Amino acid sequence: MSEALAGPGAGEVEDLTASDLLVVARSQKAAEDRAAADLLVTAARWADLHPPESIHLAATFTVPGCEHEEPIAGEGAPLVAEFCLAELGTVLGCSTTAAKKLVGHALELRHRLPRLWAQVHTGRVPAWRARSVAETTIHTTPSLTREAAAFVDAQVAAVAGRVGPAQLDRLVAEAIQRYDLADVDPTQDPEDGYLHVDPRHATIHDDDVHFAGTMRLEAELDIADALDLDRALAHGAETLKVLGSDASLDARRSAALGDLARTQTALDLHTRGASSTGGAGDGDGLPVAREVVLHAHFDATLDGLSTVFGPTGRMEEGQRLVLLDQVQSWCGDSRTKVTVKPVIDLNADLSTPAYEVPDRLREQVILRDRTCVFPWCTRPARRGDVDHVVEFDHVVEFDHDADTEGRPQPGPTTTRNLAALCRFHHRLKTHTAWRYNMTDNGCFEWTSPHGHYYRRDRHGTSAVDHADPPDPPDIPRPRRP
C-alpha cells in the first residue's frame, strides 16, 4: 500500500480499492498544491537574481516611458529586470506575459501580503487562491499603498482557504473599501472617490473556441447598462423570430448581440430579407459594419497550379480555425465589405536587395508565421515587426567570398531570413544573448542565454535537447529579500 501511495502507475491504480483511490487522490492533490507553492518561491528567487541593475535601469516594468508601464507588483515590491522573464517563461512552457504574471504574484505575496504568503506555504491556502488576491491588489485602481495592502492581507489571510472564489473576491473588495473609508469624512458622499475595485469588464475568451465555431463572452455591467442590454437582446431575438428564424431563444439572443456589435438597427433587420442584393455600399448612408479580408493560398502538393480551399479556413485574428460555411455567411451578411487579397505562395522565395521589407514580402512572412515566432508567444504577427534573422549589414551588402567559403551572405532581405517578432521579443533578441536561426522555411530554433533550445513552427513550440549546451552567462549578484 505504501508503494502505491508513493506514486501508483496506471497498472497499479487498477488494483486499488475505492478507499485506497481516495487516499491516493488526496495525496496527489496535496503534492500538486505543494508544487504550486514551491513554484512561487522559485519565481520570487528568480526575481532576486535579476534586479534592474543586472541589465539596465530602464529595463524594468515600472519606469515611465518604457514599453511595459504596467507594474509587475505593487508599491514596495522590488523591480525586476525586464528581459529575465522570457527565459523563465520558456522553461515553464508559457508565454513571457504569463511568466511576468507569475513573478508579479510571487513578489506581491512575499512583500505586500506576507500573511497570505505564509498561509500558502503552510498548506492552509492554495497557491491559486492567493494569486487571485494578489492579482486584485496589484491592479486595483487607484493603486494600493503598502499600508492598504497590509490591511487587506490581515483581513483575508485567515479565511482565504475556507471560502469559495466568489466570496473571496467580495471579501477582498470589501477590505479595500473598509480601509479607505476609515479615513473618509463621515459627511462625505460614500460614493465619492474612495478606493474601490471596479468589477466592470467585457471579456472575449478567444482562447476557448468551441468546435462549432463559437466563442464565449463574459461581462460585468453597470445595472442600468445590463437591463438595457437585456431589453435590446429580447427585442432582437423576437425580431429574428418574426423574420422567420427557427433557432432557439438563446441562439437568437446571441445573434442579436452580434447585430448590436455591427450597429445594425431594427429597420436594417426588417429590410434584410426584402433586398437580395443588400450589402455594403447600398447608398443608405449607414457605415460598413464588418470587413472580411480573404487570403488565398497555393497548395504545395499541386505545384501551385490551382488554389484549393479545404472545408476549413483560418481566422487571423485569434489564430482560430473556422468553417468555410461560416465565412460564407459572414460575407453574405448585410453591410459587409469583402476584400480578396492577391494570392501569395508561402513557399516562394521572395527577396529584395534593400533593407526595407516590401509589402508583398512582409505579407508573406506575416501569413507564414501567423504569430511572433518566439517560443510560446501568441501575439499576432500583423501587429509586430519583421526581423532579419541574420542581421542586415548596411555596409557589406554582398560578401564576394561567402559562396566559395560556404558562408551565408550577411543579412539578406529574403523569405528565409525574415521572421515575425512582437516588439518585446524583437528587443529581447537585439539586446540580450537570446539567438535563433531558421532551420527551414517557417521553422525556427531558439537558444536561450542559459543554453536551453526550443523549436518553433506554425504548429507550436517544443523543447529540444542538445547534448552539449553552451555555458550560461554569469549570474548577477542576488538581491536579499
CSV table of C-alpha atoms in Angstrom, one decimal, residues 113-462:
chain,number,residue,atom,x,y,z
A,113,LEU,CA,0.8,40.2,1.5
A,114,PRO,CA,3.1,38.3,3.9
A,115,ARG,CA,0.3,36.7,6.0
A,116,LEU,CA,-1.2,35.2,2.9
A,117,TRP,CA,2.3,34.1,1.7
A,118,ALA,CA,2.8,32.3,4.9
A,119,GLN,CA,-0.6,30.6,4.7
A,120,VAL,CA,0.3,29.3,1.2
A,121,HIS,CA,3.5,27.7,2.5
A,122,THR,CA,1.8,26.1,5.5
A,123,GLY,CA,-0.7,24.5,3.1
A,124,ARG,CA,-3.8,26.3,4.5
A,125,VAL,CA,-4.4,28.4,1.3
A,126,PRO,CA,-3.9,27.0,-2.2
A,127,ALA,CA,-1.5,29.0,-4.3
A,128,TRP,CA,-4.1,29.7,-6.9
A,129,ARG,CA,-6.3,31.5,-4.4
A,130,ALA,CA,-3.5,33.6,-3.1
A,131,ARG,CA,-2.6,34.5,-6.6
A,132,SER,CA,-6.2,35.6,-7.2
A,133,VAL,CA,-5.9,38.0,-4.3
A,134,ALA,CA,-2.5,39.3,-5.5
A,135,GLU,CA,-3.9,39.9,-9.0
A,136,THR,CA,-6.6,42.1,-7.4
A,137,THR,CA,-4.2,44.1,-5.1
A,138,ILE,CA,-1.8,44.6,-7.9
A,139,HIS,CA,-4.3,46.1,-10.4
A,140,THR,CA,-6.7,47.9,-8.1
A,141,THR,CA,-7.4,51.5,-9.3
A,142,PRO,CA,-6.2,53.7,-7.7
A,143,SER,CA,-3.1,51.7,-6.7
A,144,LEU,CA,-3.0,50.3,-3.2
A,145,THR,CA,-0.4,51.7,-0.9
A,146,ARG,CA,1.7,49.3,1.2
A,147,GLU,CA,-0.5,50.1,4.2
A,148,ALA,CA,-3.6,49.4,2.3
A,149,ALA,CA,-2.2,46.1,1.0
A,150,ALA,CA,-1.2,45.1,4.6
A,151,PHE,CA,-4.8,45.8,5.8
A,152,VAL,CA,-6.3,43.6,3.0
A,153,ASP,CA,-3.7,40.9,3.9
A,154,ALA,CA,-4.8,41.0,7.6
A,155,GLN,CA,-8.5,40.8,6.7
A,156,VAL,CA,-8.4,37.9,4.2
A,157,ALA,CA,-5.4,35.7,5.1
A,158,ALA,CA,-7.2,33.9,7.9
A,159,VAL,CA,-10.2,32.9,5.8
A,160,ALA,CA,-8.9,32.7,2.3
A,161,GLY,CA,-8.6,28.9,2.5
A,162,ARG,CA,-12.1,28.4,3.8
A,163,VAL,CA,-14.3,30.3,1.4
A,164,GLY,CA,-15.1,30.0,-2.2
A,165,PRO,CA,-13.6,32.1,-5.0
A,166,ALA,CA,-16.6,34.4,-5.4
A,167,GLN,CA,-16.8,35.1,-1.7
A,168,LEU,CA,-13.1,35.6,-1.6
A,169,ASP,CA,-13.3,38.2,-4.3
A,170,ARG,CA,-16.1,40.0,-2.3
A,171,LEU,CA,-14.0,39.9,0.8
A,172,VAL,CA,-11.0,41.5,-0.9
A,173,ALA,CA,-13.1,44.2,-2.4
A,174,GLU,CA,-14.8,44.9,0.9
A,175,ALA,CA,-11.5,45.0,2.8
A,176,ILE,CA,-10.2,47.6,0.2
A,177,GLN,CA,-13.3,49.7,0.7
A,178,ARG,CA,-13.2,49.5,4.5
A,179,TYR,CA,-9.5,50.6,4.6
A,180,ASP,CA,-10.2,53.7,2.7
A,181,LEU,CA,-13.5,54.5,4.4
A,182,ALA,CA,-11.6,54.7,7.8
A,183,ASP,CA,-10.0,58.0,6.6
A,184,VAL,CA,-13.1,59.4,4.9
A,185,ASP,CA,-15.0,62.4,6.3
A,186,PRO,CA,-18.3,60.9,7.6
A,187,THR,CA,-20.2,63.8,5.9
A,188,GLN,CA,-18.7,62.9,2.5
A,189,ASP,CA,-20.7,61.0,-0.1
A,190,PRO,CA,-19.5,57.4,0.3
A,191,GLU,CA,-19.6,57.0,-3.5
A,192,ASP,CA,-17.3,60.0,-4.0
A,193,GLY,CA,-13.7,59.0,-4.6
A,194,TYR,CA,-13.0,56.3,-2.1
A,195,LEU,CA,-10.8,53.4,-3.0
A,196,HIS,CA,-12.7,50.6,-4.8
A,197,VAL,CA,-12.4,47.7,-7.2
A,198,ASP,CA,-14.4,48.3,-10.3
A,199,PRO,CA,-15.7,44.9,-11.4
A,200,ARG,CA,-17.0,46.0,-14.8
A,201,HIS,CA,-15.5,44.3,-17.7
A,202,ALA,CA,-16.4,42.6,-21.0
A,203,THR,CA,-14.1,39.7,-21.9
A,204,ILE,CA,-14.0,37.7,-25.1
A,205,HIS,CA,-12.4,34.3,-24.3
A,206,ASP,CA,-10.7,33.8,-27.7
A,207,ASP,CA,-8.6,31.1,-26.2
A,208,ASP,CA,-11.6,28.8,-25.8
A,209,VAL,CA,-13.2,28.2,-29.2
A,210,HIS,CA,-15.9,25.6,-29.5
A,211,PHE,CA,-15.8,23.1,-32.3
A,212,ALA,CA,-19.0,24.6,-33.6
A,213,GLY,CA,-17.2,27.8,-34.2
A,214,THR,CA,-18.4,29.8,-31.3
A,215,MET,CA,-16.6,31.9,-28.7
A,216,ARG,CA,-17.6,32.7,-25.1
A,217,LEU,CA,-18.3,36.2,-23.9
A,218,GLU,CA,-18.2,37.2,-20.2
A,219,ALA,CA,-19.2,40.6,-18.9
A,220,GLU,CA,-19.9,42.5,-15.7
A,221,LEU,CA,-22.0,45.6,-16.5
A,222,ASP,CA,-23.5,48.5,-14.6
A,223,ILE,CA,-27.0,47.6,-13.5
A,224,ALA,CA,-28.7,50.1,-15.9
A,225,ASP,CA,-26.5,49.0,-18.8
A,226,ALA,CA,-27.3,45.3,-18.1
A,227,LEU,CA,-31.0,46.0,-18.1
A,228,ASP,CA,-30.8,48.0,-21.3
A,229,LEU,CA,-28.8,45.2,-22.9
A,230,ASP,CA,-31.3,42.6,-21.8
A,231,ARG,CA,-34.2,44.5,-23.3
A,232,ALA,CA,-32.2,45.0,-26.5
A,233,LEU,CA,-31.4,41.3,-26.8
A,234,ALA,CA,-35.0,40.3,-26.0
A,235,HIS,CA,-36.2,42.7,-28.8
A,236,GLY,CA,-33.6,41.5,-31.2
A,237,ALA,CA,-34.5,37.8,-30.6
A,238,GLU,CA,-38.2,38.5,-31.1
A,239,THR,CA,-37.4,40.4,-34.3
A,240,LEU,CA,-35.4,37.5,-35.7
A,241,LYS,CA,-38.3,35.1,-34.8
A,242,VAL,CA,-40.8,37.3,-36.7
A,243,LEU,CA,-38.4,37.4,-39.7
A,244,GLY,CA,-38.6,33.5,-39.8
A,245,SER,CA,-35.7,32.3,-37.6
A,246,ASP,CA,-36.4,28.9,-36.1
A,247,ALA,CA,-33.4,29.0,-33.8
A,248,SER,CA,-33.8,28.7,-30.1
A,249,LEU,CA,-34.3,31.7,-27.9
A,250,ASP,CA,-30.7,31.5,-26.6
A,251,ALA,CA,-29.3,31.3,-30.2
A,252,ARG,CA,-31.4,34.2,-31.3
A,253,ARG,CA,-30.3,36.4,-28.3
A,254,SER,CA,-26.7,35.5,-29.3
A,255,ALA,CA,-27.3,36.5,-32.9
A,256,ALA,CA,-29.0,39.8,-31.7
A,257,LEU,CA,-25.9,40.6,-29.7
A,258,GLY,CA,-23.8,40.2,-32.9
A,259,ASP,CA,-26.2,42.5,-34.7
A,260,LEU,CA,-25.7,45.1,-32.0
A,261,ALA,CA,-21.9,44.8,-32.4
A,262,ARG,CA,-22.3,45.6,-36.1
A,263,THR,CA,-24.5,48.7,-35.3
A,264,GLN,CA,-27.4,47.2,-37.3
A,265,THR,CA,-30.7,48.7,-36.5
A,266,ALA,CA,-34.1,47.0,-36.3
A,267,LEU,CA,-35.0,48.7,-39.6
A,268,ASP,CA,-32.0,47.1,-41.2
A,269,LEU,CA,-33.1,43.7,-39.9
A,270,HIS,CA,-36.6,44.1,-41.3
A,271,THR,CA,-35.3,45.1,-44.7
A,272,ARG,CA,-32.6,42.4,-44.9
A,273,GLY,CA,-35.0,39.9,-46.5
A,274,ALA,CA,-36.6,42.5,-48.8
A,275,SER,CA,-33.5,43.1,-50.9
A,276,SER,CA,-31.5,40.2,-52.3
A,277,THR,CA,-28.6,42.5,-53.2
A,278,GLY,CA,-28.3,44.2,-49.8
A,279,GLY,CA,-24.8,44.7,-48.6
A,280,ALA,CA,-22.1,47.3,-48.1
A,281,GLY,CA,-22.4,50.4,-50.2
A,282,ASP,CA,-26.1,50.3,-50.8
A,283,GLY,CA,-26.3,54.0,-50.6
A,284,ASP,CA,-28.4,54.1,-47.4
A,285,GLY,CA,-25.8,56.2,-45.6
A,286,LEU,CA,-25.0,53.5,-42.9
A,287,PRO,CA,-21.4,52.7,-42.3
A,288,VAL,CA,-19.7,49.4,-43.1
A,289,ALA,CA,-20.1,47.2,-40.0
A,290,ARG,CA,-17.8,44.3,-40.9
A,291,GLU,CA,-14.8,43.8,-43.2
A,292,VAL,CA,-13.8,40.3,-44.3
A,293,VAL,CA,-10.4,40.0,-45.9
A,294,LEU,CA,-9.8,36.7,-47.7
A,295,HIS,CA,-6.3,35.3,-48.4
A,296,ALA,CA,-6.0,32.5,-50.9
A,297,HIS,CA,-3.1,30.1,-50.6
A,298,PHE,CA,-1.4,27.7,-53.0
A,299,ASP,CA,-1.3,24.1,-52.1
A,300,ALA,CA,2.3,22.9,-52.4
A,301,THR,CA,1.2,19.4,-53.4
A,302,LEU,CA,-0.4,20.8,-56.6
A,303,ASP,CA,2.8,22.7,-57.6
A,304,GLY,CA,0.9,26.0,-57.4
A,305,LEU,CA,-1.3,25.2,-60.4
A,306,SER,CA,-4.6,26.0,-58.7
A,307,THR,CA,-6.0,27.4,-55.5
A,308,VAL,CA,-7.5,24.8,-53.2
A,309,PHE,CA,-9.9,25.6,-50.3
A,310,GLY,CA,-10.5,22.9,-47.8
A,311,PRO,CA,-13.5,22.5,-45.5
A,312,THR,CA,-12.0,24.9,-43.0
A,313,GLY,CA,-10.3,28.3,-43.1
A,314,ARG,CA,-8.2,30.2,-40.5
A,315,MET,CA,-9.2,33.4,-38.8
A,316,GLU,CA,-6.0,35.5,-38.4
A,317,GLU,CA,-7.4,37.5,-35.5
A,318,GLY,CA,-7.3,35.0,-32.7
A,319,GLN,CA,-5.5,32.3,-34.7
A,320,ARG,CA,-8.6,30.1,-34.9
A,321,LEU,CA,-9.9,27.6,-37.4
A,322,VAL,CA,-13.4,28.5,-38.8
A,323,LEU,CA,-15.8,26.6,-41.0
A,324,LEU,CA,-16.0,27.8,-44.6
A,325,ASP,CA,-19.8,28.0,-44.5
A,326,GLN,CA,-19.3,30.4,-41.6
A,327,VAL,CA,-17.0,32.6,-43.7
A,328,GLN,CA,-19.7,32.4,-46.5
A,329,SER,CA,-22.4,33.6,-44.1
A,330,TRP,CA,-20.1,36.4,-42.9
A,331,CYS,CA,-19.6,37.6,-46.5
A,332,GLY,CA,-23.2,37.4,-47.3
A,333,ASP,CA,-24.4,39.3,-44.3
A,334,SER,CA,-25.6,42.9,-44.7
A,335,ARG,CA,-23.2,45.8,-44.6
A,336,THR,CA,-20.2,43.6,-45.0
A,337,LYS,CA,-17.2,44.8,-47.1
A,338,VAL,CA,-15.4,41.8,-48.7
A,339,THR,CA,-11.7,42.2,-49.9
A,340,VAL,CA,-10.0,39.4,-51.7
A,341,LYS,CA,-6.2,39.7,-51.4
A,342,PRO,CA,-3.9,38.6,-54.2
A,343,VAL,CA,-2.6,35.0,-53.9
A,344,ILE,CA,0.7,34.7,-52.2
A,345,ASP,CA,2.7,31.5,-52.5
A,346,LEU,CA,4.0,30.9,-49.0
A,347,ASN,CA,6.7,28.6,-50.3
A,348,ALA,CA,8.1,31.0,-52.8
A,349,ASP,CA,11.4,32.7,-52.1
A,350,LEU,CA,11.0,36.5,-52.4
A,351,SER,CA,13.8,38.9,-52.0
A,352,THR,CA,15.0,42.5,-52.3
A,353,PRO,CA,18.5,44.0,-52.2
A,354,ALA,CA,17.3,46.7,-49.8
A,355,TYR,CA,16.9,46.7,-46.0
A,356,GLU,CA,13.3,47.8,-46.1
A,357,VAL,CA,10.9,44.9,-46.5
A,358,PRO,CA,8.4,45.5,-49.3
A,359,ASP,CA,4.7,45.0,-48.7
A,360,ARG,CA,4.4,41.7,-50.6
A,361,LEU,CA,7.3,40.1,-48.8
A,362,ARG,CA,6.1,41.4,-45.4
A,363,GLU,CA,2.6,40.0,-46.1
A,364,GLN,CA,4.2,36.6,-47.0
A,365,VAL,CA,6.1,36.5,-43.7
A,366,ILE,CA,3.0,37.5,-41.7
A,367,LEU,CA,0.8,34.9,-43.3
A,368,ARG,CA,3.5,32.2,-43.0
A,369,ASP,CA,4.4,32.8,-39.3
A,370,ARG,CA,0.9,34.0,-38.1
A,371,THR,CA,2.3,35.0,-34.7
A,372,CYS,CA,5.5,36.1,-33.1
A,373,VAL,CA,7.9,33.2,-33.6
A,374,PHE,CA,9.4,33.5,-30.1
A,375,PRO,CA,8.7,30.3,-28.1
A,376,TRP,CA,5.1,30.2,-26.8
A,377,CYS,CA,4.4,33.7,-27.8
A,378,THR,CA,0.9,34.2,-29.4
A,379,ARG,CA,0.9,37.9,-30.3
A,380,PRO,CA,-0.4,38.3,-33.8
A,381,ALA,CA,2.3,38.7,-36.5
A,382,ARG,CA,0.5,41.6,-38.1
A,383,ARG,CA,0.9,43.8,-35.0
A,384,GLY,CA,4.6,43.2,-34.7
A,385,ASP,CA,7.8,43.6,-36.6
A,386,VAL,CA,9.5,41.7,-39.4
A,387,ASP,CA,13.0,40.9,-38.3
A,388,HIS,CA,16.2,39.9,-40.2
A,389,VAL,CA,17.2,36.6,-38.6
A,390,VAL,CA,20.8,37.2,-39.7
A,391,GLU,CA,21.4,40.9,-39.2
A,392,PHE,CA,21.3,43.1,-42.3
A,393,ASP,CA,24.7,44.7,-42.9
A,394,HIS,CA,24.3,48.2,-44.2
A,395,VAL,CA,28.0,48.4,-45.1
A,396,VAL,CA,28.7,45.0,-46.5
A,397,GLU,CA,25.7,44.2,-48.6
A,398,PHE,CA,27.4,41.4,-50.5
A,399,ASP,CA,30.2,39.2,-49.4
A,400,HIS,CA,32.0,38.1,-52.5
A,401,ASP,CA,33.9,35.3,-50.6
A,402,ALA,CA,30.8,33.9,-48.8
A,403,ASP,CA,29.7,31.5,-51.6
A,404,THR,CA,33.2,30.0,-52.1
A,405,GLU,CA,33.8,29.6,-48.4
A,406,GLY,CA,30.4,28.2,-47.7
A,407,ARG,CA,29.2,31.1,-45.5
A,408,PRO,CA,25.8,32.8,-45.8
A,409,GLN,CA,25.6,36.3,-47.1
A,410,PRO,CA,25.2,38.9,-44.4
A,411,GLY,CA,21.6,39.5,-43.6
A,412,PRO,CA,19.7,39.3,-47.0
A,413,THR,CA,16.2,40.6,-47.1
A,414,THR,CA,14.7,37.3,-48.2
A,415,THR,CA,11.9,35.0,-47.3
A,416,ARG,CA,14.2,32.6,-45.5
A,417,ASN,CA,15.9,35.4,-43.5
A,418,LEU,CA,12.8,37.1,-42.2
A,419,ALA,CA,10.7,36.3,-39.2
A,420,ALA,CA,7.7,37.9,-37.4
A,421,LEU,CA,8.6,39.1,-33.9
A,422,CYS,CA,6.5,41.2,-31.5
A,423,ARG,CA,8.2,44.4,-30.4
A,424,PHE,CA,9.1,43.0,-26.9
A,425,HIS,CA,10.8,39.8,-28.3
A,426,HIS,CA,12.4,41.8,-31.1
A,427,ARG,CA,14.1,44.0,-28.4
A,428,LEU,CA,14.9,40.8,-26.5
A,429,LYS,CA,16.7,39.3,-29.5
A,430,THR,CA,18.5,42.6,-30.2
A,431,HIS,CA,19.7,43.4,-26.7
A,432,THR,CA,20.3,40.0,-24.9
A,433,ALA,CA,22.0,36.7,-25.5
A,434,TRP,CA,18.9,35.0,-27.0
A,435,ARG,CA,19.7,33.8,-30.5
A,436,TYR,CA,17.7,32.0,-33.2
A,437,ASN,CA,18.1,30.7,-36.7
A,438,MET,CA,15.7,29.4,-39.4
A,439,THR,CA,16.3,25.7,-40.0
A,440,ASP,CA,13.6,25.5,-42.7
A,441,ASN,CA,11.1,27.9,-44.2
A,442,GLY,CA,9.0,29.0,-41.2
A,443,CYS,CA,10.8,26.7,-38.7
A,444,PHE,CA,13.0,28.4,-36.1
A,445,GLU,CA,15.4,27.1,-33.4
A,446,TRP,CA,16.0,29.4,-30.5
A,447,THR,CA,18.9,29.3,-28.0
A,448,SER,CA,18.4,30.9,-24.6
A,449,PRO,CA,21.2,32.5,-22.6
A,450,HIS,CA,21.3,29.5,-20.2
A,451,GLY,CA,21.6,27.0,-23.0
A,452,HIS,CA,18.0,25.8,-23.5
A,453,TYR,CA,16.8,25.1,-27.0
A,454,TYR,CA,13.3,25.5,-28.5
A,455,ARG,CA,11.9,24.7,-31.9
A,456,ARG,CA,9.1,27.0,-33.1
A,457,ASP,CA,7.0,26.5,-36.3
A,458,ARG,CA,3.4,27.0,-37.3
A,459,HIS,CA,2.3,24.0,-35.2
A,460,GLY,CA,3.7,25.5,-32.0
A,461,THR,CA,6.7,25.3,-29.7
A,462,SER,CA,8.6,22.3,-28.4
